MMTF fields as JSON, N, C-alpha, C and O atoms, coordinates in Angstrom:
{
  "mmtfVersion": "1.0.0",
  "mmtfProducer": "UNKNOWN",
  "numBonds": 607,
  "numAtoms": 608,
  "numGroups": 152,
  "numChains": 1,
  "numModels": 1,
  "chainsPerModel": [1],
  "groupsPerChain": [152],
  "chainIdList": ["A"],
  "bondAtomList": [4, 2, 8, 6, 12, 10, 16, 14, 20, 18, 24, 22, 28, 26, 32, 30, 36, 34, 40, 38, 44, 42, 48, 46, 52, 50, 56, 54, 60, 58, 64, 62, 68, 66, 72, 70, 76, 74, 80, 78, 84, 82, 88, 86, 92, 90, 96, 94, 100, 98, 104, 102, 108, 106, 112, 110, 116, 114, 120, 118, 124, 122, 128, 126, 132, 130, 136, 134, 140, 138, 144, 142, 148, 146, 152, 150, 156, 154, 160, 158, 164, 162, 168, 166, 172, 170, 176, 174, 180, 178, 184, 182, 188, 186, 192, 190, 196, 194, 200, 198, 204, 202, 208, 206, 212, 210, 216, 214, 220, 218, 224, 222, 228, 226, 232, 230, 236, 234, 240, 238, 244, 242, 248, 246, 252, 250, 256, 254, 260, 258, 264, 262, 268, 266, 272, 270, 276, 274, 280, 278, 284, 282, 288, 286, 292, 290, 296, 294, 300, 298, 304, 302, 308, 306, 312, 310, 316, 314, 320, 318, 324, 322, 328, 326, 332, 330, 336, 334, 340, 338, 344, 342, 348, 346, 352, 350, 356, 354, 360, 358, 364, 362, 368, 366, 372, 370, 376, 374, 380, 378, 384, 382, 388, 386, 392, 390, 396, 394, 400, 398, 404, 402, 408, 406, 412, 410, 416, 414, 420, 418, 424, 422, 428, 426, 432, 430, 436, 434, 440, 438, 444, 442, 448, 446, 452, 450, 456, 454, 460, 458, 464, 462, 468, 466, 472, 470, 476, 474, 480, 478, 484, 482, 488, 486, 492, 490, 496, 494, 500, 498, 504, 502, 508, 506, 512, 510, 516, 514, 520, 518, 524, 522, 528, 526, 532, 530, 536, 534, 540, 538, 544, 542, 548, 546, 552, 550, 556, 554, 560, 558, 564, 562, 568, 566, 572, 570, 576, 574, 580, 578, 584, 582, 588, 586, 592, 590, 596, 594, 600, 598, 604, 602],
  "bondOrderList": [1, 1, 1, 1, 1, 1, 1, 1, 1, 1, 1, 1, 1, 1, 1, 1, 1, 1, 1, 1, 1, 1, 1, 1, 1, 1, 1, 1, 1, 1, 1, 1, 1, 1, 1, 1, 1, 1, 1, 1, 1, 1, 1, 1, 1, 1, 1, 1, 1, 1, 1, 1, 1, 1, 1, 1, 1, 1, 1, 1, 1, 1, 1, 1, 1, 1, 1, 1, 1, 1, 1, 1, 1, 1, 1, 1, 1, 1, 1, 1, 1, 1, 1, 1, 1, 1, 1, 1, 1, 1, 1, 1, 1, 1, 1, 1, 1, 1, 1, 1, 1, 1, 1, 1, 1, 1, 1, 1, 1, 1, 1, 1, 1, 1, 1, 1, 1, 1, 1, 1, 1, 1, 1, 1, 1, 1, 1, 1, 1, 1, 1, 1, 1, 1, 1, 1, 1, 1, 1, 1, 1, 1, 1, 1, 1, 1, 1, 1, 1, 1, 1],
  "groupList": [{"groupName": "UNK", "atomNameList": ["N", "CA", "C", "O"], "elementList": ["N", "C", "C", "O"], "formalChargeList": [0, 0, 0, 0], "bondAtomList": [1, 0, 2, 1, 3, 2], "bondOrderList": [1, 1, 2], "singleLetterCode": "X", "chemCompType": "L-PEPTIDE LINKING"}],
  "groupTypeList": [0, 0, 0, 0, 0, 0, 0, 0, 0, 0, 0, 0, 0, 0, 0, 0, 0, 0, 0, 0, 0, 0, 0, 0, 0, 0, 0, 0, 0, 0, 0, 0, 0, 0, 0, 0, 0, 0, 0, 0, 0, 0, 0, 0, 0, 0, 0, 0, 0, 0, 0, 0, 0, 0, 0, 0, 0, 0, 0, 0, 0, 0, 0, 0, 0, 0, 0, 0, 0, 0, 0, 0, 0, 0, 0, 0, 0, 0, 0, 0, 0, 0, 0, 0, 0, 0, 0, 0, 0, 0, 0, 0, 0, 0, 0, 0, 0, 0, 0, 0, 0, 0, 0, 0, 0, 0, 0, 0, 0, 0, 0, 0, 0, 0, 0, 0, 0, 0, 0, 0, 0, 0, 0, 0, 0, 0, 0, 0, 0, 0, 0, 0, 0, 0, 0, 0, 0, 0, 0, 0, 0, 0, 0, 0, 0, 0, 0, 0, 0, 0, 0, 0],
  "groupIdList": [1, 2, 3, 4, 5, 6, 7, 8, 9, 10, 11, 12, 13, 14, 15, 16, 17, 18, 19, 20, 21, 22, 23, 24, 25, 26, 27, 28, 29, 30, 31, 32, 33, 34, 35, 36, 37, 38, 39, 40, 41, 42, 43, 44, 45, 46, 47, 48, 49, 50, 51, 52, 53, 54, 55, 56, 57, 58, 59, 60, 61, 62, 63, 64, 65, 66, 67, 68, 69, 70, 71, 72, 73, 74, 75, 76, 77, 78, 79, 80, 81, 82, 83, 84, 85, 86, 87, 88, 89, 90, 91, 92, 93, 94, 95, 96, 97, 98, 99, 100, 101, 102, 103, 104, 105, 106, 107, 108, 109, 110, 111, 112, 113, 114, 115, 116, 117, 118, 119, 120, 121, 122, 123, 124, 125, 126, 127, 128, 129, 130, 131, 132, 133, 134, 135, 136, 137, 138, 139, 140, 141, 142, 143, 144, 145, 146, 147, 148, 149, 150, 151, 152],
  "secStructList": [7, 7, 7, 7, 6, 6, 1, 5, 7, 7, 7, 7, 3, 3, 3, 3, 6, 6, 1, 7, 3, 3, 3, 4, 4, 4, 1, 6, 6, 6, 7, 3, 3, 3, 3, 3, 3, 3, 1, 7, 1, 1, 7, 2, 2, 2, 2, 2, 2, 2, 2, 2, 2, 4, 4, 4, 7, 6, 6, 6, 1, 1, 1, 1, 3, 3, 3, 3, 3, 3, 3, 1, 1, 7, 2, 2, 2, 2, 2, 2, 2, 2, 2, 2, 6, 6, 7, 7, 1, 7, 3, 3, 3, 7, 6, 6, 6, 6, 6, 6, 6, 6, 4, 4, 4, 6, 7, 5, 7, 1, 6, 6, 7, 1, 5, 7, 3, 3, 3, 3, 3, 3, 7, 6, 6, 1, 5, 3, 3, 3, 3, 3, 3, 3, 7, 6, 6, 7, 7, 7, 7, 2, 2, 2, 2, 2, 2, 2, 2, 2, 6, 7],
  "xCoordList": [144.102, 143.829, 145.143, 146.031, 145.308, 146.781, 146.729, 145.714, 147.863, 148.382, 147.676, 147.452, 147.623, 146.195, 146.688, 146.697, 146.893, 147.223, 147.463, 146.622, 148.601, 148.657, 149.528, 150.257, 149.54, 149.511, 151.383, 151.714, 152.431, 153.667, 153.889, 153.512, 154.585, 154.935, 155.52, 156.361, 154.968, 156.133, 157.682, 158.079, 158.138, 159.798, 160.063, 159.326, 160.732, 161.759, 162.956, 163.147, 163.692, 164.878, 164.88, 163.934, 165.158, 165.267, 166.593, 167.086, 167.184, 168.068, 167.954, 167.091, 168.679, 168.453, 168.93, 169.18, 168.841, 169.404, 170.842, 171.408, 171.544, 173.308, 173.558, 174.44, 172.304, 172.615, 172.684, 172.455, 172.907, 172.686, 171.301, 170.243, 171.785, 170.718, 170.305, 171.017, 168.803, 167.907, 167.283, 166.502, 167.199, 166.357, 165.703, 166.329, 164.046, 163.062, 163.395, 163.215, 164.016, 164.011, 165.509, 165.876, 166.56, 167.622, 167.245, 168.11, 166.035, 165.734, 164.932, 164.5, 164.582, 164.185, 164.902, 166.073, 164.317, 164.811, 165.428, 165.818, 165.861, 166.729, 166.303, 166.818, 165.31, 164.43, 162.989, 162.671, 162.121, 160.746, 161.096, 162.191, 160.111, 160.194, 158.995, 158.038, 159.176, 158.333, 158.169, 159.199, 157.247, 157.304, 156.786, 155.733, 157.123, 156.294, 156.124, 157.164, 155.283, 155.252, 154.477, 153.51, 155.367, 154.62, 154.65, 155.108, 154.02, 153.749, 155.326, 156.201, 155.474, 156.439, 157.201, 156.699, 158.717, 159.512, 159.088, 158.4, 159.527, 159.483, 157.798, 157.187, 157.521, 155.926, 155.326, 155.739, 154.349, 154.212, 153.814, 154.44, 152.461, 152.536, 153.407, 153.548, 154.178, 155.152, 156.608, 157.265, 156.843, 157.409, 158.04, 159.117, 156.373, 156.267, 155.673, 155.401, 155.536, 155.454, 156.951, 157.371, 157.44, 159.276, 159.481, 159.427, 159.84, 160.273, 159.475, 160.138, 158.583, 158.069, 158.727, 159.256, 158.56, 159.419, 161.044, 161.644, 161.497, 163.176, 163.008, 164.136, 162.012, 162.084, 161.472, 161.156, 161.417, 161.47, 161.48, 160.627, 163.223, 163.673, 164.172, 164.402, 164.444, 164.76, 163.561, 163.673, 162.406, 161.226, 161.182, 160.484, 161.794, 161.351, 162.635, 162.59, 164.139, 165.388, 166.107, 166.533, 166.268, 166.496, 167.47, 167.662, 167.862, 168.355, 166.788, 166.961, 165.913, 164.967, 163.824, 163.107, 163.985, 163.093, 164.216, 165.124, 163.689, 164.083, 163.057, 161.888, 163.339, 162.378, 162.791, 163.954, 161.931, 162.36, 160.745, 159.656, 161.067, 160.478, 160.505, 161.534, 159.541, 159.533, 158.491, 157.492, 159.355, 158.193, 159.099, 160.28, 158.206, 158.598, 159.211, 159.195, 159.818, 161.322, 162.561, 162.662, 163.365, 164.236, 165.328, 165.218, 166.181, 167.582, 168.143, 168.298, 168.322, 169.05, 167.891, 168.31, 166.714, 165.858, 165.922, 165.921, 165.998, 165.913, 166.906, 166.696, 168.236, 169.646, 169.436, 169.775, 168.894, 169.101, 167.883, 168.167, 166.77, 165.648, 165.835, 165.225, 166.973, 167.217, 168.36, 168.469, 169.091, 170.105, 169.69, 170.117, 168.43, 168.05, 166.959, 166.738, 166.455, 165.766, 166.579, 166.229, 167.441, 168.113, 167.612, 167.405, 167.428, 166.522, 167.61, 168.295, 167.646, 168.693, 168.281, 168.734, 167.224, 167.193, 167.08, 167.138, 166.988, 166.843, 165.468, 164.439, 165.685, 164.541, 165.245, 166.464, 163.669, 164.209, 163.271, 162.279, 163.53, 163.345, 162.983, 163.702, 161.43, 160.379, 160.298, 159.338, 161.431, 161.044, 160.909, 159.906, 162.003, 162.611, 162.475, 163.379, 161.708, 160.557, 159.386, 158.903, 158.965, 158.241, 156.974, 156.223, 156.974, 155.857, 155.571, 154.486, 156.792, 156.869, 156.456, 155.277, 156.885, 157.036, 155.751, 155.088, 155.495, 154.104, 153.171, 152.317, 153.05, 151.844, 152.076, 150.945, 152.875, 153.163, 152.389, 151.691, 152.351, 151.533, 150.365, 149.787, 149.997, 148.545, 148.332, 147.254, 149.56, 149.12, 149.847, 150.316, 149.768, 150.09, 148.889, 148.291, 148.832, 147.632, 148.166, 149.184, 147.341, 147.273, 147.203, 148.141, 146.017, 145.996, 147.112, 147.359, 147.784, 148.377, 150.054, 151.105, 149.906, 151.504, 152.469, 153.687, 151.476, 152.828, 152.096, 151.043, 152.591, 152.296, 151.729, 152.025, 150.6, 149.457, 150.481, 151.675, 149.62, 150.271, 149.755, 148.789, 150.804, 150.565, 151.64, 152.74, 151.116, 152.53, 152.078, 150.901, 152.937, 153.242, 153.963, 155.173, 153.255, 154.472, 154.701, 153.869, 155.751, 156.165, 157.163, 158.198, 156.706, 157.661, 158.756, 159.022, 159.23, 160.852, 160.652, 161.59, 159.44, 159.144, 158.612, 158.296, 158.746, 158.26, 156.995, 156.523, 156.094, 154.474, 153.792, 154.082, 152.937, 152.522, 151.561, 150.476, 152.062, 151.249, 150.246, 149.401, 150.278, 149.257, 149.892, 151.042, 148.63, 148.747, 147.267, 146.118, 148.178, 146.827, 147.273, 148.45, 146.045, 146.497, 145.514, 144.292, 146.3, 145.167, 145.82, 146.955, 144.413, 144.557, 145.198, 145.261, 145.93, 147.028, 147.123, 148.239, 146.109, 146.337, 146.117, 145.625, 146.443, 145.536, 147.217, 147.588, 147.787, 148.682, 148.492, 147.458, 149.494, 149.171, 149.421, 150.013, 149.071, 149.276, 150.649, 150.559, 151.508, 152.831, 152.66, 153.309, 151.595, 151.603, 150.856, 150.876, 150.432, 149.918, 151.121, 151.291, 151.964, 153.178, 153.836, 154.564, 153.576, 154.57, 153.871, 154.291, 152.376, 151.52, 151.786, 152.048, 151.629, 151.803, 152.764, 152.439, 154.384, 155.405, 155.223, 155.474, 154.96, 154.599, 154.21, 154.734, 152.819, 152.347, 153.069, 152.572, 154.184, 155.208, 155.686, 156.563],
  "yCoordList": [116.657, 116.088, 115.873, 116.723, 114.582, 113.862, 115.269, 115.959, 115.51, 116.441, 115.244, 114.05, 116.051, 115.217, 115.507, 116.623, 114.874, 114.148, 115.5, 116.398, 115.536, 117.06, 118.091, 118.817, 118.286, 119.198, 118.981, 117.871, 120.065, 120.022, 119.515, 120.12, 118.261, 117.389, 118.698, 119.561, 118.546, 119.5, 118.852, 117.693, 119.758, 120.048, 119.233, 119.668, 118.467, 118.706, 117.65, 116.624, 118.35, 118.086, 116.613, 116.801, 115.87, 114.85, 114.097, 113.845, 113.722, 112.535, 111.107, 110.473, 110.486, 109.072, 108.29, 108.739, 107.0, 105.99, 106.034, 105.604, 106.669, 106.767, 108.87, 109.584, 109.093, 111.071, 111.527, 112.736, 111.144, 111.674, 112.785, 112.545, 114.169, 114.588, 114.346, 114.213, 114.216, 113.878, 114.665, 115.064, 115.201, 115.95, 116.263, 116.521, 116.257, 115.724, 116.044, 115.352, 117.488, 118.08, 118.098, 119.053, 117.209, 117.148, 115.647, 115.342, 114.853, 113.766, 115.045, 114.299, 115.926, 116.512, 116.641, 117.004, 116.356, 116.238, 115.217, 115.118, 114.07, 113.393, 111.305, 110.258, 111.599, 110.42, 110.593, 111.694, 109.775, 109.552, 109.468, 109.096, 109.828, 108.936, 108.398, 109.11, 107.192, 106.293, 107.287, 107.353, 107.904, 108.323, 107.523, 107.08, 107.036, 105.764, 106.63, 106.711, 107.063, 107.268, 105.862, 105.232, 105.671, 104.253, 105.195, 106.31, 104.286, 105.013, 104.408, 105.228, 103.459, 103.487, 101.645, 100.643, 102.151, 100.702, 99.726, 100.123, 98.678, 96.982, 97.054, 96.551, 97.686, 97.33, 95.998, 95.948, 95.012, 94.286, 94.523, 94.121, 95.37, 95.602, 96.473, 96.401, 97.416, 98.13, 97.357, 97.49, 96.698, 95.781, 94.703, 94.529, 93.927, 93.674, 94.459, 93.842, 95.547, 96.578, 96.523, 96.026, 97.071, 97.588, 96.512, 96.669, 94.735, 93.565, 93.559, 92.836, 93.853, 93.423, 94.275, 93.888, 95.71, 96.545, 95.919, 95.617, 95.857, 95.517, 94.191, 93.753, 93.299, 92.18, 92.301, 91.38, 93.6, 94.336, 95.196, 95.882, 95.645, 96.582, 97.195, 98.4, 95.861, 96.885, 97.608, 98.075, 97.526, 97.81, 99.117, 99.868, 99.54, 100.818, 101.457, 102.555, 101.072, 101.887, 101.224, 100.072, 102.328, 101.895, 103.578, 104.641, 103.181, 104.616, 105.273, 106.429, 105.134, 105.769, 106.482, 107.473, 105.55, 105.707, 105.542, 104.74, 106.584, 106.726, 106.005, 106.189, 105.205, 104.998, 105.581, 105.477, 106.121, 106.953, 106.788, 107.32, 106.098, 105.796, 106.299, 106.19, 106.988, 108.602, 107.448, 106.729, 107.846, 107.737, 108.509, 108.764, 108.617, 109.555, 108.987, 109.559, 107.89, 107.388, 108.185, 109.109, 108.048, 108.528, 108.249, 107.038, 108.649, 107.915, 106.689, 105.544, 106.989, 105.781, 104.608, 103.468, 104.761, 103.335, 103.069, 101.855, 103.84, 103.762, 102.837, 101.927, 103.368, 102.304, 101.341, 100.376, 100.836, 99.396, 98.849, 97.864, 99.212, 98.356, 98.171, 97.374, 99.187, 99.114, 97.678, 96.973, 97.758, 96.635, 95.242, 94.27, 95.333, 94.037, 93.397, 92.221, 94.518, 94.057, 93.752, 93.094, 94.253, 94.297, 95.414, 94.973, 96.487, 97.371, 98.166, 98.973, 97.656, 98.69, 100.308, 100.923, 100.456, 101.553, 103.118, 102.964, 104.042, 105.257, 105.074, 105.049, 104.936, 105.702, 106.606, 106.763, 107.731, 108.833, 109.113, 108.392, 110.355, 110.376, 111.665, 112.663, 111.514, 112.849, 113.155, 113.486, 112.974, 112.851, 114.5, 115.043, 115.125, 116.494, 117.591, 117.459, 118.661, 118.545, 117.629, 117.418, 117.075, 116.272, 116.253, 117.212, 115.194, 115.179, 115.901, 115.897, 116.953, 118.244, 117.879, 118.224, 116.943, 116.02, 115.518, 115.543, 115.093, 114.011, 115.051, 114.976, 115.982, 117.357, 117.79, 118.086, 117.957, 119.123, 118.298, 118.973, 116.787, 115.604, 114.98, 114.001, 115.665, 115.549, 113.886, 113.295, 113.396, 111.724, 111.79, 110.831, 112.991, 112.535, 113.023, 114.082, 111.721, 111.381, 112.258, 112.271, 112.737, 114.464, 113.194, 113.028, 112.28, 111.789, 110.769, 110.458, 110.246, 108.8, 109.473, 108.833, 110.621, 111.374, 110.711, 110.753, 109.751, 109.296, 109.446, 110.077, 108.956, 109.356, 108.043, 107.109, 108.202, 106.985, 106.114, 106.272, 105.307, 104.637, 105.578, 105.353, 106.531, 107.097, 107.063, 107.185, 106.763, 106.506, 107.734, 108.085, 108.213, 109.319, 108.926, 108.775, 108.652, 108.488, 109.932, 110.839, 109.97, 112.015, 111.818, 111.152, 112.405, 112.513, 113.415, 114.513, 112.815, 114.146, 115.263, 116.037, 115.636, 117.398, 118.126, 119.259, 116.639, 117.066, 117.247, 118.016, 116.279, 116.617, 115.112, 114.06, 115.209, 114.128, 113.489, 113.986, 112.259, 111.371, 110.195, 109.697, 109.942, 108.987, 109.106, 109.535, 108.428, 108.59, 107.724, 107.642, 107.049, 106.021, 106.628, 106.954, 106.829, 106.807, 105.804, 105.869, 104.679, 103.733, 103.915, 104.14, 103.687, 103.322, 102.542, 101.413, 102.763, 102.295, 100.871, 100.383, 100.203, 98.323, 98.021, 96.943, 98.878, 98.139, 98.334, 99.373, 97.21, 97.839, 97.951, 97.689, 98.331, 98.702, 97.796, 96.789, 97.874, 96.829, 97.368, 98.046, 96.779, 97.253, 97.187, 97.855, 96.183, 96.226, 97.611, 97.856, 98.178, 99.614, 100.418, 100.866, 100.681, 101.426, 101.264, 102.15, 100.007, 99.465, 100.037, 100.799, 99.415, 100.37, 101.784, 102.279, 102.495, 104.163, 104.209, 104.542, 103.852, 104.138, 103.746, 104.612, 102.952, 102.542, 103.122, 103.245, 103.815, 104.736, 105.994, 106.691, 106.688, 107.863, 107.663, 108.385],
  "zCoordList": [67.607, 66.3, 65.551, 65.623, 64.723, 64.201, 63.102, 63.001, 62.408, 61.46, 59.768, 59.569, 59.271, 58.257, 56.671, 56.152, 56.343, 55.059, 54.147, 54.1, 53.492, 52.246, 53.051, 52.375, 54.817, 55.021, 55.497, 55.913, 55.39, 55.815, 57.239, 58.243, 57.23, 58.32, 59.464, 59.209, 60.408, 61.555, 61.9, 62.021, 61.966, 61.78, 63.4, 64.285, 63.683, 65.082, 65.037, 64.383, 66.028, 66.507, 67.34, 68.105, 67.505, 68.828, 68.642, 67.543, 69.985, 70.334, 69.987, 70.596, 69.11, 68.978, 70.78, 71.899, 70.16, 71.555, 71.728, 72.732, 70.53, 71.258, 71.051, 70.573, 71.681, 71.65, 70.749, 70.791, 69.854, 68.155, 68.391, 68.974, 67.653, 66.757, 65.713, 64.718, 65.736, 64.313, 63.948, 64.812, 62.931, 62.688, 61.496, 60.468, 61.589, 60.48, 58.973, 57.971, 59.139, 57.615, 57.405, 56.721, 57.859, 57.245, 56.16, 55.339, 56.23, 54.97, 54.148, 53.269, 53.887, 52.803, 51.735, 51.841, 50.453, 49.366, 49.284, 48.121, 50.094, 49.944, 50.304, 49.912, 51.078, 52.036, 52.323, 52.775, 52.157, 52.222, 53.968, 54.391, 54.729, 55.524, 56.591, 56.897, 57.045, 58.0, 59.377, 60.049, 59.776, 61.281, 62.043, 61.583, 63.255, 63.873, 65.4, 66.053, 65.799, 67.513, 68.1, 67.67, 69.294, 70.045, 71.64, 71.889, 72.424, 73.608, 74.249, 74.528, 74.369, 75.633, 74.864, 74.354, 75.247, 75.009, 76.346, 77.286, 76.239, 76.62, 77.118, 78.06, 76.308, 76.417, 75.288, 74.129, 75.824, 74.207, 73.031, 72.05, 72.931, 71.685, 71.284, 70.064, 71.867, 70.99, 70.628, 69.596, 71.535, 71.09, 69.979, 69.41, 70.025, 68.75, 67.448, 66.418, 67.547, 66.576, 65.94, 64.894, 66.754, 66.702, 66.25, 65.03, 66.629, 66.119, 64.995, 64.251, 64.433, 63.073, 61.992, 60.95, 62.53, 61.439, 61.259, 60.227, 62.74, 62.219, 61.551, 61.322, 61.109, 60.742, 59.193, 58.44, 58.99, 57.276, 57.071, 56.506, 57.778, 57.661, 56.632, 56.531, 55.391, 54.059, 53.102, 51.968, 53.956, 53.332, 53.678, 52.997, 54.607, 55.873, 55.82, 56.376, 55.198, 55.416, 54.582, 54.657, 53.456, 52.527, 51.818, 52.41, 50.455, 49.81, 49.735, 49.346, 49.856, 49.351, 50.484, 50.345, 51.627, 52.626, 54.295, 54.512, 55.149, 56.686, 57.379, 57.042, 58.306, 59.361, 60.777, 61.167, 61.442, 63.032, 63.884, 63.665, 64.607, 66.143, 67.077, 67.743, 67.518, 68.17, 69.883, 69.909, 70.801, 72.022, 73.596, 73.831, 74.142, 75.204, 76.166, 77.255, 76.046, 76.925, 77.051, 76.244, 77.757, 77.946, 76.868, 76.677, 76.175, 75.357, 76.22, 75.797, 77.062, 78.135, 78.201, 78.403, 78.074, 78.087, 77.025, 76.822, 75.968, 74.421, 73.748, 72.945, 74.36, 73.753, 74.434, 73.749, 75.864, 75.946, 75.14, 74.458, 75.079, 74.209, 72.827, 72.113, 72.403, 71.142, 70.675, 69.672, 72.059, 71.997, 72.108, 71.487, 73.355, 73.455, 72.231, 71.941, 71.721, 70.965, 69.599, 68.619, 69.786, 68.18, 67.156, 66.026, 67.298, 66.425, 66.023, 66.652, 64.464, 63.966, 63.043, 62.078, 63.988, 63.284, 64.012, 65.231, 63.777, 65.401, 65.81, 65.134, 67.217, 68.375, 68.545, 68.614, 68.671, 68.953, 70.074, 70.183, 71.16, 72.405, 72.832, 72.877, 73.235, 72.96, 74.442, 75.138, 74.697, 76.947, 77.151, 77.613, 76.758, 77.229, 76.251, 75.426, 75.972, 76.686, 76.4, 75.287, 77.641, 77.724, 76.146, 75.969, 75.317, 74.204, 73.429, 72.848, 73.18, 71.816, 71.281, 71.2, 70.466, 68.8, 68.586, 67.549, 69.6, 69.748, 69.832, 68.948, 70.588, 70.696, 69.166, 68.782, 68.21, 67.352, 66.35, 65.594, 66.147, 65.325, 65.956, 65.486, 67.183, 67.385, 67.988, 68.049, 68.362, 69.004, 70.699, 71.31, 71.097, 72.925, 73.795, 73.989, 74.227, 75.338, 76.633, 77.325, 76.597, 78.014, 79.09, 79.87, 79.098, 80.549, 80.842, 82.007, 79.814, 80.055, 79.858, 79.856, 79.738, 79.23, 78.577, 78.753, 77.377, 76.417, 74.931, 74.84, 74.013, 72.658, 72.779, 73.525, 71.636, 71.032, 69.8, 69.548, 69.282, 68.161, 66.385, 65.656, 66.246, 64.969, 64.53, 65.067, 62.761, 62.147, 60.935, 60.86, 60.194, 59.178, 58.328, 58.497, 57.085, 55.744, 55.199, 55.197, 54.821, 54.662, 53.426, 53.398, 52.643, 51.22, 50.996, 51.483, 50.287, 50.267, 50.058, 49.867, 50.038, 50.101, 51.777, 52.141, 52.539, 53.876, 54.048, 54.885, 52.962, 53.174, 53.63, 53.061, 54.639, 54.743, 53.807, 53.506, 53.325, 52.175, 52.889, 52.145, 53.655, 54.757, 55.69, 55.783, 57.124, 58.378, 58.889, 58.457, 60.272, 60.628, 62.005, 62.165, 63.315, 64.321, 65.001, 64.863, 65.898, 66.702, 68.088, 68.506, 68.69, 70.154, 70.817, 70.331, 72.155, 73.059, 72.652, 72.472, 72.502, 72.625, 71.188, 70.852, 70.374, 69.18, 68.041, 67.496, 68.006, 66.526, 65.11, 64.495, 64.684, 63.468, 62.513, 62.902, 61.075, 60.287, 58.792, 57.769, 59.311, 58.527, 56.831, 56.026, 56.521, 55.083, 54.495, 53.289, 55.117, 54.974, 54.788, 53.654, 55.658, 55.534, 54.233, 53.786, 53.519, 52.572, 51.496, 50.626, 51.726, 50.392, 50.048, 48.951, 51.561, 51.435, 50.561, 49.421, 50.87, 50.79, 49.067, 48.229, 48.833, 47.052, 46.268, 45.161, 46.774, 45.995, 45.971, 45.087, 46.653, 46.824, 45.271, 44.797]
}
């Protein structure tokens, strides 16, 4: 079950696409932020998930708001999809151990061993303020994210 609205976002650590540590509660107090888990890069709908956000990206990364893209690729698949796609913003990389991040927010699929499509708006106190989770083929609708983030 996804981590549910009011309740303190779970904490973790992960690798962006150039090895960077990220980590959730160093934006506390300081950044709203966008959590996006997708199942897997050069897939299409995540794809064009990822191309729609970087294509309003000052909506999503900004002084006010973080965006971070959590899926269980490796860093090394991560920086080239990040390059080819042009995505300037962090993927971060739930490979090792395998779907922490994604188990700890309640969106990794046991049978398909990757994370579902759930996104988390989380306020600078580290509490989650909305959350949608949809199924493998189905994306999400970004003007929602924008609303959440509005009403913060």
């Amino acid at each position: 079950m996804a981590v549910e609205v009011g309740t303190e976002a779970p904490d973790f650590e992960l690798r962006n696409q150039h090895g960077e540590l990220i980590r959730l509660s160093g934006f506390r107090g300081e950044k709203n932020v966008v959590l996006v888990f997708y199942p897997f890069a050069f897939t299409g709908v995540c794809t064009g998930e990822l191309a729609a956000l970087r294509d309003e990206l000052p909506t999503f990364l900004n002084e006010e708001t973080q965006l971070l893209a959590v899926s269980n690729d490796s860093l090394f698949t991560l920086r080239v999809f990040a390059e080819q796609e042009r995505l300037g913003f962090p993927l971060l990389s739930d490979f090792w151990p395998h779907g922490t991040a994604s188990r700890a927010y309640g969106v990794f699929d046991e049978d398909k061993g990757c994370a579902m499509r759930g996104t988390f708006v989380i306020d600078k106190d580290g509490v989650v303020r909305w959350t949608v989770v949809n199924g493998m083929p189905d994306a999400r609708d970004l003007s929602e994210y924008a609303k959440a983030l509005a009403a913060l």
